[in-house]
PDB file of N, CA and C in Angstrom:
ATOM      1  N   MET K 155       0.820  -1.203   0.000  1.00 95.00           N
ATOM      2  CA  MET K 155       0.000   0.000   0.000  1.00 95.00           C
ATOM      3  C   MET K 155       0.860   1.262   0.000  1.00 95.00           C
ATOM      4  N   VAL K 156       1.936   1.223   0.779  1.00 96.00           N
ATOM      5  CA  VAL K 156       2.815   2.390   0.870  1.00 96.00           C
ATOM      6  C   VAL K 156       3.421   2.720  -0.492  1.00 96.00           C
ATOM      7  N   VAL K 157       3.867   1.694  -1.214  1.00 97.00           N
ATOM      8  CA  VAL K 157       4.436   1.930  -2.546  1.00 97.00           C
ATOM      9  C   VAL K 157       3.382   2.547  -3.452  1.00 97.00           C
ATOM     10  N   GLY K 158       2.161   2.052  -3.401  1.00 97.00           N
ATOM     11  CA  GLY K 158       1.081   2.624  -4.200  1.00 97.00           C
ATOM     12  C   GLY K 158       0.840   4.089  -3.874  1.00 97.00           C
ATOM     13  N   ILE K 159       0.834   4.410  -2.604  1.00 97.00           N
ATOM     14  CA  ILE K 159       0.622   5.806  -2.194  1.00 97.00           C
ATOM     15  C   ILE K 159       1.782   6.687  -2.659  1.00 97.00           C
ATOM     16  N   ILE K 160       3.002   6.179  -2.540  1.00 96.00           N
ATOM     17  CA  ILE K 160       4.169   6.944  -3.019  1.00 96.00           C
ATOM     18  C   ILE K 160       4.067   7.169  -4.519  1.00 96.00           C
ATOM     19  N   PHE K 161       3.668   6.133  -5.261  1.00 97.00           N
ATOM     20  CA  PHE K 161       3.525   6.289  -6.711  1.00 97.00           C
ATOM     21  C   PHE K 161       2.467   7.335  -7.049  1.00 97.00           C
ATOM     22  N   ILE K 162       1.399   7.371  -6.287  1.00 97.00           N
ATOM     23  CA  ILE K 162       0.307   8.314  -6.560  1.00 97.00           C
ATOM     24  C   ILE K 162       0.678   9.734  -6.126  1.00 97.00           C
ATOM     25  N   ALA K 163       1.206   9.875  -4.922  1.00 97.00           N
ATOM     26  CA  ALA K 163       1.351  11.213  -4.336  1.00 97.00           C
ATOM     27  C   ALA K 163       2.796  11.679  -4.163  1.00 97.00           C
ATOM     28  N   GLY K 164       3.775  10.814  -4.336  1.00 95.00           N
ATOM     29  CA  GLY K 164       5.146  11.206  -4.020  1.00 95.00           C
ATOM     30  C   GLY K 164       6.038  11.544  -5.193  1.00 95.00           C
ATOM     31  N   ILE K 165       5.824  10.904  -6.321  1.00 94.00           N
ATOM     32  CA  ILE K 165       6.745  11.094  -7.445  1.00 94.00           C
ATOM     33  C   ILE K 165       6.642  12.502  -8.024  1.00 94.00           C
ATOM     34  N   TYR K 166       5.435  12.981  -8.236  1.00 92.00           N
ATOM     35  CA  TYR K 166       5.266  14.311  -8.823  1.00 92.00           C
ATOM     36  C   TYR K 166       5.935  15.412  -7.988  1.00 92.00           C
ATOM     37  N   PRO K 167       5.695  15.467  -6.683  1.00 94.00           N
ATOM     38  CA  PRO K 167       6.386  16.509  -5.905  1.00 94.00           C
ATOM     39  C   PRO K 167       7.915  16.372  -5.959  1.00 94.00           C
ATOM     40  N   MET K 168       8.416  15.130  -5.964  1.00 93.00           N
ATOM     41  CA  MET K 168       9.871  14.953  -6.050  1.00 93.00           C
ATOM     42  C   MET K 168      10.402  15.475  -7.380  1.00 93.00           C
ATOM     43  N   MET K 169       9.679  15.216  -8.476  1.00 91.00           N
ATOM     44  CA  MET K 169      10.108  15.663  -9.799  1.00 91.00           C
ATOM     45  C   MET K 169      10.009  17.178  -9.964  1.00 91.00           C
ATOM     46  N   MET K 170       9.005  17.775  -9.353  1.00 91.00           N
ATOM     47  CA  MET K 170       8.723  19.182  -9.610  1.00 91.00           C
ATOM     48  C   MET K 170       9.326  20.141  -8.587  1.00 91.00           C
ATOM     49  N   TRP K 171       9.296  19.773  -7.300  1.00 93.00           N
ATOM     50  CA  TRP K 171       9.628  20.758  -6.279  1.00 93.00           C
ATOM     51  C   TRP K 171      10.686  20.319  -5.285  1.00 93.00           C
ATOM     52  N   VAL K 172      10.614  19.104  -4.795  1.00 94.00           N
ATOM     53  CA  VAL K 172      11.476  18.679  -3.693  1.00 94.00           C
ATOM     54  C   VAL K 172      12.916  18.522  -4.134  1.00 94.00           C
ATOM     55  N   TRP K 173      13.144  17.744  -5.201  1.00 90.00           N
ATOM     56  CA  TRP K 173      14.511  17.479  -5.665  1.00 90.00           C
ATOM     57  C   TRP K 173      14.509  17.172  -7.155  1.00 90.00           C
ATOM     58  N   PRO K 174      14.197  18.174  -7.980  1.00 91.00           N
ATOM     59  CA  PRO K 174      14.085  17.936  -9.414  1.00 91.00           C
ATOM     60  C   PRO K 174      15.338  17.324 -10.049  1.00 91.00           C
ATOM     61  N   SER K 175      16.527  17.735  -9.613  1.00 89.00           N
ATOM     62  CA  SER K 175      17.737  17.213 -10.253  1.00 89.00           C
ATOM     63  C   SER K 175      17.938  15.725  -9.997  1.00 89.00           C
ATOM     64  N   GLY K 176      17.367  15.196  -8.926  1.00 91.00           N
ATOM     65  CA  GLY K 176      17.497  13.776  -8.626  1.00 91.00           C
ATOM     66  C   GLY K 176      16.353  12.934  -9.149  1.00 91.00           C
ATOM     67  N   TRP K 177      15.308  13.602  -9.664  1.00 91.00           N
ATOM     68  CA  TRP K 177      14.123  12.850 -10.083  1.00 91.00           C
ATOM     69  C   TRP K 177      13.643  13.183 -11.489  1.00 91.00           C
ATOM     70  N   ALA K 178      14.075  14.271 -12.056  1.00 89.00           N
ATOM     71  CA  ALA K 178      13.662  14.645 -13.409  1.00 89.00           C
ATOM     72  C   ALA K 178      14.902  14.702 -14.288  1.00 89.00           C
ATOM     73  N   TRP K 179      14.692  14.565 -15.564  1.00 83.00           N
ATOM     74  CA  TRP K 179      15.798  14.571 -16.516  1.00 83.00           C
ATOM     75  C   TRP K 179      15.788  15.892 -17.263  1.00 83.00           C
ATOM     76  N   GLU K 180      16.958  16.334 -17.636  1.00 84.00           N
ATOM     77  CA  GLU K 180      17.099  17.615 -18.343  1.00 84.00           C
ATOM     78  C   GLU K 180      17.387  17.363 -19.814  1.00 84.00           C
ATOM     79  N   PRO K 181      16.896  18.170 -20.708  1.00 87.00           N
ATOM     80  CA  PRO K 181      16.003  19.288 -20.434  1.00 87.00           C
ATOM     81  C   PRO K 181      14.621  18.786 -20.021  1.00 87.00           C
ATOM     82  N   ARG K 182      13.939  19.620 -19.257  1.00 87.00           N
ATOM     83  CA  ARG K 182      12.603  19.256 -18.784  1.00 87.00           C
ATOM     84  C   ARG K 182      11.706  18.997 -19.993  1.00 87.00           C
ATOM     85  N   GLN K 183      10.854  17.996 -19.862  1.00 88.00           N
ATOM     86  CA  GLN K 183       9.961  17.605 -20.945  1.00 88.00           C
ATOM     87  C   GLN K 183       8.572  17.369 -20.365  1.00 88.00           C
ATOM     88  N   PRO K 184       7.705  18.365 -20.425  1.00 91.00           N
ATOM     89  CA  PRO K 184       6.369  18.226 -19.826  1.00 91.00           C
ATOM     90  C   PRO K 184       5.607  17.007 -20.340  1.00 91.00           C
ATOM     91  N   GLU K 185       5.775  16.679 -21.622  1.00 93.00           N
ATOM     92  CA  GLU K 185       5.056  15.524 -22.165  1.00 93.00           C
ATOM     93  C   GLU K 185       5.532  14.230 -21.486  1.00 93.00           C
ATOM     94  N   TYR K 186       6.831  14.105 -21.297  1.00 88.00           N
ATOM     95  CA  TYR K 186       7.390  12.936 -20.613  1.00 88.00           C
ATOM     96  C   TYR K 186       6.895  12.884 -19.166  1.00 88.00           C
ATOM     97  N   GLU K 187       6.931  14.029 -18.493  1.00 92.00           N
ATOM     98  CA  GLU K 187       6.509  14.070 -17.092  1.00 92.00           C
ATOM     99  C   GLU K 187       5.047  13.676 -16.945  1.00 92.00           C
ATOM    100  N   GLN K 188       4.182  14.144 -17.855  1.00 94.00           N
ATOM    101  CA  GLN K 188       2.768  13.770 -17.806  1.00 94.00           C
ATOM    102  C   GLN K 188       2.595  12.278 -18.054  1.00 94.00           C
ATOM    103  N   MET K 189       3.345  11.741 -19.023  1.00 94.00           N
ATOM    104  CA  MET K 189       3.246  10.318 -19.342  1.00 94.00           C
ATOM    105  C   MET K 189       3.697   9.471 -18.164  1.00 94.00           C
ATOM    106  N   ILE K 190       4.836   9.798 -17.582  1.00 92.00           N
ATOM    107  CA  ILE K 190       5.371   8.984 -16.489  1.00 92.00           C
ATOM    108  C   ILE K 190       4.447   9.063 -15.271  1.00 92.00           C
ATOM    109  N   MET K 191       3.883  10.225 -15.021  1.00 95.00           N
ATOM    110  CA  MET K 191       2.957  10.350 -13.894  1.00 95.00           C
ATOM    111  C   MET K 191       1.673   9.564 -14.146  1.00 95.00           C
ATOM    112  N   GLY K 192       1.171   9.594 -15.378  1.00 96.00           N
ATOM    113  CA  GLY K 192      -0.015   8.810 -15.703  1.00 96.00           C
ATOM    114  C   GLY K 192       0.225   7.326 -15.457  1.00 96.00           C
ATOM    115  N   MET K 193       1.389   6.850 -15.840  1.00 97.00           N
ATOM    116  CA  MET K 193       1.727   5.441 -15.643  1.00 97.00           C
ATOM    117  C   MET K 193       1.855   5.106 -14.152  1.00 97.00           C
ATOM    118  N   TYR K 194       2.583   5.947 -13.406  1.00 97.00           N
ATOM    119  CA  TYR K 194       2.812   5.629 -12.000  1.00 97.00           C
ATOM    120  C   TYR K 194       1.569   5.816 -11.134  1.00 97.00           C
ATOM    121  N   VAL K 195       0.728   6.789 -11.428  1.00 97.00           N
ATOM    122  CA  VAL K 195      -0.515   6.933 -10.667  1.00 97.00           C
ATOM    123  C   VAL K 195      -1.412   5.721 -10.906  1.00 97.00           C
ATOM    124  N   THR K 196      -1.520   5.296 -12.162  1.00 98.00           N
ATOM    125  CA  THR K 196      -2.321   4.114 -12.471  1.00 98.00           C
ATOM    126  C   THR K 196      -1.778   2.883 -11.761  1.00 98.00           C
ATOM    127  N   LEU K 197      -0.461   2.680 -11.846  1.00 98.00           N
ATOM    128  CA  LEU K 197       0.157   1.538 -11.170  1.00 98.00           C
ATOM    129  C   LEU K 197      -0.043   1.635  -9.661  1.00 98.00           C
ATOM    130  N   GLY K 198       0.056   2.836  -9.105  1.00 98.00           N
ATOM    131  CA  GLY K 198      -0.151   3.030  -7.670  1.00 98.00           C
ATOM    132  C   GLY K 198      -1.547   2.631  -7.223  1.00 98.00           C
ATOM    133  N   ILE K 199      -2.551   3.010  -7.993  1.00 98.00           N
ATOM    134  CA  ILE K 199      -3.926   2.645  -7.661  1.00 98.00           C
ATOM    135  C   ILE K 199      -4.071   1.124  -7.638  1.00 98.00           C
ATOM    136  N   PHE K 200      -3.530   0.468  -8.650  1.00 98.00           N
ATOM    137  CA  PHE K 200      -3.657  -0.988  -8.710  1.00 98.00           C
ATOM    138  C   PHE K 200      -2.826  -1.686  -7.638  1.00 98.00           C
ATOM    139  N   LEU K 201      -1.702  -1.105  -7.240  1.00 98.00           N
ATOM    140  CA  LEU K 201      -0.926  -1.694  -6.142  1.00 98.00           C
ATOM    141  C   LEU K 201      -1.671  -1.592  -4.815  1.00 98.00           C
ATOM    142  N   ILE K 202      -2.373  -0.493  -4.605  1.00 98.00           N
ATOM    143  CA  ILE K 202      -3.181  -0.369  -3.385  1.00 98.00           C
ATOM    144  C   ILE K 202      -4.261  -1.448  -3.377  1.00 98.00           C
ATOM    145  N   LEU K 203      -4.908  -1.662  -4.505  1.00 98.00           N
ATOM    146  CA  LEU K 203      -5.916  -2.718  -4.594  1.00 98.00           C
ATOM    147  C   LEU K 203      -5.283  -4.093  -4.399  1.00 98.00           C
ATOM    148  N   ALA K 204      -4.089  -4.290  -4.952  1.00 97.00           N
ATOM    149  CA  ALA K 204      -3.388  -5.578  -4.852  1.00 97.00           C
ATOM    150  C   ALA K 204      -2.960  -5.885  -3.419  1.00 97.00           C
ATOM    151  N   ALA K 205      -2.725  -4.849  -2.626  1.00 96.00           N
ATOM    152  CA  ALA K 205      -2.268  -5.063  -1.246  1.00 96.00           C
ATOM    153  C   ALA K 205      -3.311  -5.811  -0.417  1.00 96.00           C
ATOM    154  N   LYS K 206      -4.556  -5.745  -0.812  1.00 95.00           N
ATOM    155  CA  LYS K 206      -5.612  -6.429  -0.066  1.00 95.00           C
ATOM    156  C   LYS K 206      -5.536  -7.945  -0.212  1.00 95.00           C
ATOM    157  N   ASP K 207      -5.015  -8.417  -1.347  1.00 95.00           N
ATOM    158  CA  ASP K 207      -4.861  -9.855  -1.582  1.00 95.00           C
ATOM    159  C   ASP K 207      -3.659 -10.058  -2.509  1.00 95.00           C
ATOM    160  N   PRO K 208      -2.448  -9.990  -1.954  1.00 95.00           N
ATOM    161  CA  PRO K 208      -1.247 -10.044  -2.788  1.00 95.00           C
ATOM    162  C   PRO K 208      -1.127 -11.306  -3.639  1.00 95.00           C
ATOM    163  N   LEU K 209      -1.548 -12.449  -3.128  1.00 94.00           N
ATOM    164  CA  LEU K 209      -1.431 -13.677  -3.919  1.00 94.00           C
ATOM    165  C   LEU K 209      -2.329 -13.647  -5.152  1.00 94.00           C
ATOM    166  N   ALA K 210      -3.501 -13.056  -5.019  1.00 95.00           N
ATOM    167  CA  ALA K 210      -4.410 -12.941  -6.162  1.00 95.00           C
ATOM    168  C   ALA K 210      -3.891 -11.936  -7.188  1.00 95.00           C
ATOM    169  N   SER K 211      -3.020 -11.044  -6.759  1.00 96.00           N
ATOM    170  CA  SER K 211      -2.472 -10.002  -7.633  1.00 96.00           C
ATOM    171  C   SER K 211      -0.975 -10.172  -7.849  1.00 96.00           C
ATOM    172  N   ALA K 212      -0.506 -11.399  -7.729  1.00 95.00           N
ATOM    173  CA  ALA K 212       0.939 -11.653  -7.797  1.00 95.00           C
ATOM    174  C   ALA K 212       1.559 -11.163  -9.104  1.00 95.00           C
ATOM    175  N   SER K 213       0.874 -11.346 -10.222  1.00 96.00           N
ATOM    176  CA  SER K 213       1.476 -10.932 -11.494  1.00 96.00           C
ATOM    177  C   SER K 213       1.679  -9.423 -11.554  1.00 96.00           C
ATOM    178  N   LEU K 214       0.755  -8.648 -11.008  1.00 98.00           N
ATOM    179  CA  LEU K 214       0.922  -7.193 -10.980  1.00 98.00           C
ATOM    180  C   LEU K 214       2.092  -6.802 -10.080  1.00 98.00           C
ATOM    181  N   ILE K 215       2.192  -7.432  -8.942  1.00 97.00           N
ATOM    182  CA  ILE K 215       3.281  -7.112  -8.013  1.00 97.00           C
ATOM    183  C   ILE K 215       4.617  -7.512  -8.624  1.00 97.00           C
ATOM    184  N   TRP K 216       4.696  -8.694  -9.237  1.00 97.00           N
ATOM    185  CA  TRP K 216       5.954  -9.097  -9.886  1.00 97.00           C
ATOM    186  C   TRP K 216       6.276  -8.210 -11.076  1.00 97.00           C
ATOM    187  N   PHE K 217       5.249  -7.758 -11.793  1.00 98.00           N
ATOM    188  CA  PHE K 217       5.503  -6.786 -12.861  1.00 98.00           C
ATOM    189  C   PHE K 217       6.147  -5.535 -12.291  1.00 98.00           C
ATOM    190  N   THR K 218       5.641  -5.066 -11.164  1.00 98.00           N
ATOM    191  CA  THR K 218       6.208  -3.867 -10.540  1.00 98.00           C
ATOM    192  C   THR K 218       7.643  -4.109 -10.108  1.00 98.00           C
ATOM    193  N   VAL K 219       7.917  -5.269  -9.537  1.00 98.00           N
ATOM    194  CA  VAL K 219       9.287  -5.608  -9.127  1.00 98.00           C
ATOM    195  C   VAL K 219      10.215  -5.579 -10.338  1.00 98.00           C
ATOM    196  N   TRP K 220       9.877  -6.364 -11.352  1.00 98.00           N
ATOM    197  CA  TRP K 220      10.788  -6.510 -12.491  1.00 98.00           C
ATOM    198  C   TRP K 220      10.851  -5.266 -13.362  1.00 98.00           C
ATOM    199  N   SER K 221       9.750  -4.562 -13.534  1.00 98.00           N
ATOM    200  CA  SER K 221       9.810  -3.336 -14.330  1.00 98.00           C
ATOM    201  C   SER K 221      10.613  -2.262 -13.598  1.00 98.00           C
ATOM    202  N   SER K 222      10.579  -2.266 -12.274  1.00 98.00           N
ATOM    203  CA  SER K 222      11.394  -1.326 -11.504  1.00 98.00           C
ATOM    204  C   SER K 222      12.878  -1.650 -11.657  1.00 98.00           C
ATOM    205  N   ILE K 223      13.221  -2.930 -11.660  1.00 98.00           N
ATOM    206  CA  ILE K 223      14.618  -3.329 -11.862  1.00 98.00           C
ATOM    207  C   ILE K 223      15.092  -2.921 -13.260  1.00 98.00           C
ATOM    208  N   VAL K 224      14.280  -3.203 -14.269  1.00 98.00           N
ATOM    209  CA  VAL K 224      14.652  -2.862 -15.648  1.00 98.00           C
ATOM    210  C   VAL K 224      14.742  -1.345 -15.815  1.00 98.00           C
ATOM    211  N   HIS K 225      13.731  -0.631 -15.334  1.00 97.00           N
ATOM    212  CA  HIS K 225      13.707   0.833 -15.431  1.00 97.00           C
ATOM    213  C   HIS K 225      14.923   1.433 -14.714  1.00 97.00           C
ATOM    214  N   GLY K 226      15.163   0.978 -13.488  1.00 97.00           N
ATOM    215  CA  GLY K 226      16.315   1.478 -12.733  1.00 97.00           C
ATOM    216  C   GLY K 226      17.639   1.136 -13.389  1.00 97.00           C
ATOM    217  N   GLY K 227      17.739  -0.058 -13.970  1.00 98.00           N
ATOM    218  CA  GLY K 227      18.974  -0.451 -14.647  1.00 98.00           C
ATOM    219  C   GLY K 227      19.269   0.394 -15.869  1.00 98.00           C
ATOM    220  N   ILE K 228      18.247   0.630 -16.677  1.00 97.00           N
ATOM    221  CA  ILE K 228      18.424   1.483 -17.863  1.00 97.00           C
ATOM    222  C   ILE K 228      18.794   2.898 -17.436  1.00 97.00           C
ATOM    223  N   MET K 229      18.083   3.420 -16.436  1.00 95.00           N
ATOM    224  CA  MET K 229      18.386   4.779 -15.976  1.00 95.00           C
ATOM    225  C   MET K 229      19.778   4.859 -15.366  1.00 95.00           C
ATOM    226  N   PHE K 230      20.217   3.806 -14.682  1.00 97.00           N
ATOM    227  CA  PHE K 230      21.557   3.770 -14.102  1.00 97.00           C
ATOM    228  C   PHE K 230      22.606   3.955 -15.197  1.00 97.00           C
ATOM    229  N   VAL K 231      22.479   3.182 -16.256  1.00 98.00           N
ATOM    230  CA  VAL K 231      23.439   3.285 -17.366  1.00 98.00           C
ATOM    231  C   VAL K 231      23.370   4.670 -17.995  1.00 98.00           C
ATOM    232  N   GLN K 232      22.171   5.165 -18.239  1.00 95.00           N
ATOM    233  CA  GLN K 232      22.024   6.485 -18.853  1.00 95.00           C
ATOM    234  C   GLN K 232      22.608   7.586 -17.967  1.00 95.00           C
ATOM    235  N   ALA K 233      22.415   7.487 -16.667  1.00 95.00           N
ATOM    236  CA  ALA K 233      22.940   8.506 -15.747  1.00 95.00           C
ATOM    237  C   ALA K 233      24.454   8.439 -15.643  1.00 95.00           C
ATOM    238  N   ILE K 234      25.023   7.252 -15.783  1.00 97.00           N
ATOM    239  CA  ILE K 234      26.487   7.124 -15.780  1.00 97.00           C
ATOM    240  C   ILE K 234      27.065   7.772 -17.042  1.00 97.00           C
ATOM    241  N   VAL K 235      26.422   7.495 -18.182  1.00 97.00           N
ATOM    242  CA  VAL K 235      26.922   7.969 -19.475  1.00 97.00           C
ATOM    243  C   VAL K 235      26.753   9.479 -19.614  1.00 97.00           C
ATOM    244  N   ASP K 236      25.643  10.019 -19.144  1.00 95.00           N
ATOM    245  CA  ASP K 236      25.340  11.448 -19.299  1.00 95.00           C
ATOM    246  C   ASP K 236      25.662  12.172 -17.993  1.00 95.00           C
ATOM    247  N   GLU K 237      26.767  12.902 -17.987  1.00 92.00           N
ATOM    248  CA  GLU K 237      27.216  13.542 -16.737  1.00 92.00           C
ATOM    249  C   GLU K 237      26.223  14.563 -16.194  1.00 92.00           C
ATOM    250  N   THR K 238      25.347  15.087 -17.030  1.00 92.00           N
ATOM    251  CA  THR K 238      24.356  16.044 -16.525  1.00 92.00           C
ATOM    252  C   THR K 238      23.260  15.354 -15.721  1.00 92.00           C
ATOM    253  N   GLU K 239      23.225  14.032 -15.743  1.00 92.00           N
ATOM    254  CA  GLU K 239      22.183  13.276 -15.049  1.00 92.00           C
ATOM    255  C   GLU K 239      22.699  12.505 -13.837  1.00 92.00           C
ATOM    256  N   HIS K 240      23.918  12.801 -13.382  1.00 94.00           N
ATOM    257  CA  HIS K 240      24.497  12.064 -12.257  1.00 94.00           C
ATOM    258  C   HIS K 240      23.658  12.149 -10.984  1.00 94.00           C
ATOM    259  N   ALA K 241      22.905  13.226 -10.786  1.00 94.00           N
ATOM    260  CA  ALA K 241      22.080  13.354  -9.573  1.00 94.00           C
ATOM    261  C   ALA K 241      21.033  12.247  -9.494  1.00 94.00           C
ATOM    262  N   ASN K 242      20.632  11.712 -10.652  1.00 95.00           N
ATOM    263  CA  ASN K 242      19.664  10.626 -10.649  1.00 95.00           C
ATOM    264  C   ASN K 242      20.232   9.364 -10.002  1.00 95.00           C
ATOM    265  N   LEU K 243      21.544   9.247  -9.934  1.00 96.00           N
ATOM    266  CA  LEU K 243      22.168   8.095  -9.281  1.00 96.00           C
ATOM    267  C   LEU K 243      21.899   8.092  -7.779  1.00 96.00           C
ATOM    268  N   ALA K 244      21.526   9.239  -7.225  1.00 96.00           N
ATOM    269  CA  ALA K 244      21.185   9.328  -5.806  1.00 96.00           C
ATOM    270  C   ALA K 244      19.690   9.562  -5.598  1.00 96.00           C
ATOM    271  N   GLY K 245      18.931   9.684  -6.679  1.00 95.00           N
ATOM    272  CA  GLY K 245      17.498   9.972  -6.586  1.00 95.00           C
ATOM    273  C   GLY K 245      16.645   8.818  -7.044  1.00 95.00           C
ATOM    274  N   ASP K 246      16.117   8.930  -8.260  1.00 94.00           N
ATOM    275  CA  ASP K 246      15.141   7.943  -8.713  1.00 94.00           C
ATOM    276  C   ASP K 246      15.732   6.575  -9.036  1.00 94.00           C
ATOM    277  N   VAL K 247      17.015   6.498  -9.386  1.00 97.00           N
ATOM    278  CA  VAL K 247      17.608   5.187  -9.675  1.00 97.00           C
ATOM    279  C   VAL K 247      17.582   4.285  -8.438  1.00 97.00           C
ATOM    280  N   PRO K 248      18.150   4.700  -7.305  1.00 97.00           N
ATOM    281  CA  PRO K 248      18.065   3.816  -6.132  1.00 97.00           C
ATOM    282  C   PRO K 248      16.632   3.639  -5.635  1.00 97.00           C
ATOM    283  N   ALA K 249      15.783   4.628  -5.826  1.00 97.00           N
ATOM    284  CA  ALA K 249      14.382   4.491  -5.394  1.00 97.00           C
ATOM    285  C   ALA K 249      13.703   3.337  -6.125  1.00 97.00           C
ATOM    286  N   LEU K 250      13.974   3.210  -7.416  1.00 97.00           N
ATOM    287  CA  LEU K 250      13.385   2.102  -8.164  1.00 97.00           C
ATOM    288  C   LEU K 250      13.876   0.753  -7.652  1.00 97.00           C
ATOM    289  N   PHE K 251      15.166   0.659  -7.342  1.00 98.00           N
ATOM    290  CA  PHE K 251      15.693  -0.596  -6.806  1.00 98.00           C
ATOM    291  C   PHE K 251      15.130  -0.881  -5.407  1.00 98.00           C
ATOM    292  N   LEU K 252      14.931   0.163  -4.607  1.00 98.00           N
ATOM    293  CA  LEU K 252      14.331  -0.031  -3.280  1.00 98.00           C
ATOM    294  C   LEU K 252      12.896  -0.532  -3.376  1.00 98.00           C
ATOM    295  N   VAL K 253      12.137   0.007  -4.325  1.00 98.00           N
ATOM    296  CA  VAL K 253      10.769  -0.477  -4.548  1.00 98.00           C
ATOM    297  C   VAL K 253      10.797  -1.960  -4.891  1.00 98.00           C
ATOM    298  N   ALA K 254      11.684  -2.341  -5.818  1.00 98.00           N
ATOM    299  CA  ALA K 254      11.774  -3.744  -6.227  1.00 98.00           C
ATOM    300  C   ALA K 254      12.139  -4.640  -5.045  1.00 98.00           C
ATOM    301  N   ILE K 255      13.125  -4.234  -4.267  1.00 98.00           N
ATOM    302  CA  ILE K 255      13.558  -5.035  -3.113  1.00 98.00           C
ATOM    303  C   ILE K 255      12.442  -5.144  -2.080  1.00 98.00           C
ATOM    304  N   ALA K 256      11.787  -4.024  -1.787  1.00 97.00           N
ATOM    305  CA  ALA K 256      10.724  -4.031  -0.772  1.00 97.00           C
ATOM    306  C   ALA K 256       9.565  -4.929  -1.186  1.00 97.00           C
ATOM    307  N   LEU K 257       9.117  -4.797  -2.429  1.00 97.00           N
ATOM    308  CA  LEU K 257       7.993  -5.624  -2.864  1.00 97.00           C
ATOM    309  C   LEU K 257       8.385  -7.093  -2.949  1.00 97.00           C
ATOM    310  N   TRP K 258       9.604  -7.363  -3.381  1.00 97.00           N
ATOM    311  CA  TRP K 258      10.083  -8.752  -3.438  1.00 97.00           C
ATOM    312  C   TRP K 258      10.080  -9.359  -2.033  1.00 97.00           C
ATOM    313  N   TYR K 259      10.599  -8.588  -1.074  1.00 96.00           N
ATOM    314  CA  TYR K 259      10.663  -9.060   0.312  1.00 96.00           C
ATOM    315  C   TYR K 259       9.273  -9.260   0.914  1.00 96.00           C
ATOM    316  N   LEU K 260       8.368  -8.330   0.619  1.00 94.00           N
ATOM    317  CA  LEU K 260       7.032  -8.364   1.215  1.00 94.00           C
ATOM    318  C   LEU K 260       6.079  -9.349   0.533  1.00 94.00           C
ATOM    319  N   MET K 261       6.426  -9.781  -0.654  1.00 93.00           N
ATOM    320  CA  MET K 261       5.549 -10.717  -1.369  1.00 93.00           C
ATOM    321  C   MET K 261       5.451 -12.013  -0.582  1.00 93.00           C
ATOM    322  N   PRO K 262       4.234 -12.496  -0.336  1.00 89.00           N
ATOM    323  CA  PRO K 262       4.090 -13.750   0.409  1.00 89.00           C
ATOM    324  C   PRO K 262       4.938 -14.858  -0.227  1.00 89.00           C
ATOM    325  N   LYS K 263       5.582 -15.643   0.615  1.00 81.00           N
ATOM    326  CA  LYS K 263       6.518 -16.657   0.136  1.00 81.00           C
ATOM    327  C   LYS K 263       5.847 -17.724  -0.719  1.00 81.00           C
ATOM    328  N   LYS K 264       4.565 -17.956  -0.556  1.00 73.00           N
ATOM    329  CA  LYS K 264       3.849 -18.901  -1.401  1.00 73.00           C
ATOM    330  C   LYS K 264       3.909 -18.466  -2.868  1.00 73.00           C
ATOM    331  N   ALA K 265       3.948 -17.159  -3.103  1.00 53.00           N
ATOM    332  CA  ALA K 265       3.991 -16.645  -4.469  1.00 53.00           C
ATOM    333  C   ALA K 265       5.338 -16.939  -5.122  1.00 53.00           C
ATOM    334  N   LEU K 266       6.389 -17.073  -4.335  1.00 58.00           N
ATOM    335  CA  LEU K 266       7.698 -17.382  -4.890  1.00 58.00           C
ATOM    336  C   LEU K 266       7.744 -18.809  -5.406  1.00 58.00           C
ATOM    337  N   ALA K 267       7.007 -19.702  -4.765  1.00 59.00           N
ATOM    338  CA  ALA K 267       7.015 -21.110  -5.155  1.00 59.00           C
ATOM    339  C   ALA K 267       6.213 -21.362  -6.423  1.00 59.00           C
ATOM    340  N   SER K 268       5.241 -20.498  -6.700  1.00 56.00           N
ATOM    341  CA  SER K 268       4.391 -20.749  -7.871  1.00 56.00           C
ATOM    342  C   SER K 268       4.865 -20.062  -9.112  1.00 56.00           C
TER     343      SER K 268
END
C-alpha cells in the first residue's frame, strides 16, 4: 500500500519541487513528465488494490518488481553515461531498486514457489 501511495502522491512533488535534479531529466519535458505520472498513478492505484490480496495479484506485483529493476537499470546506465544526469544516481535510480527489493521481500513466500 505504501508503494502505491508513493507512486500516486510522491513522485510528482519529487520531480517538480522537492529534488528535481534527482528525479527529473534535463532538459525538462512536460510531455514525458505527464506520461510517467499517468503510468505511476495508475500503477499506484492498482498496487493499493493488490495489497488487499497479494497472492491474487501476484502478477501485478511481480511486474512492478521486475519493471522497476529494468527501469532502474536502464536509468543507471544512462545517468552514468550522461554527466548532466548524475544526480539521478542518488534519486530515482536507487528508489526504483528499493521499490523492487521491498515488494520482493514483502511478497508472500507462497507466491515465490508458484
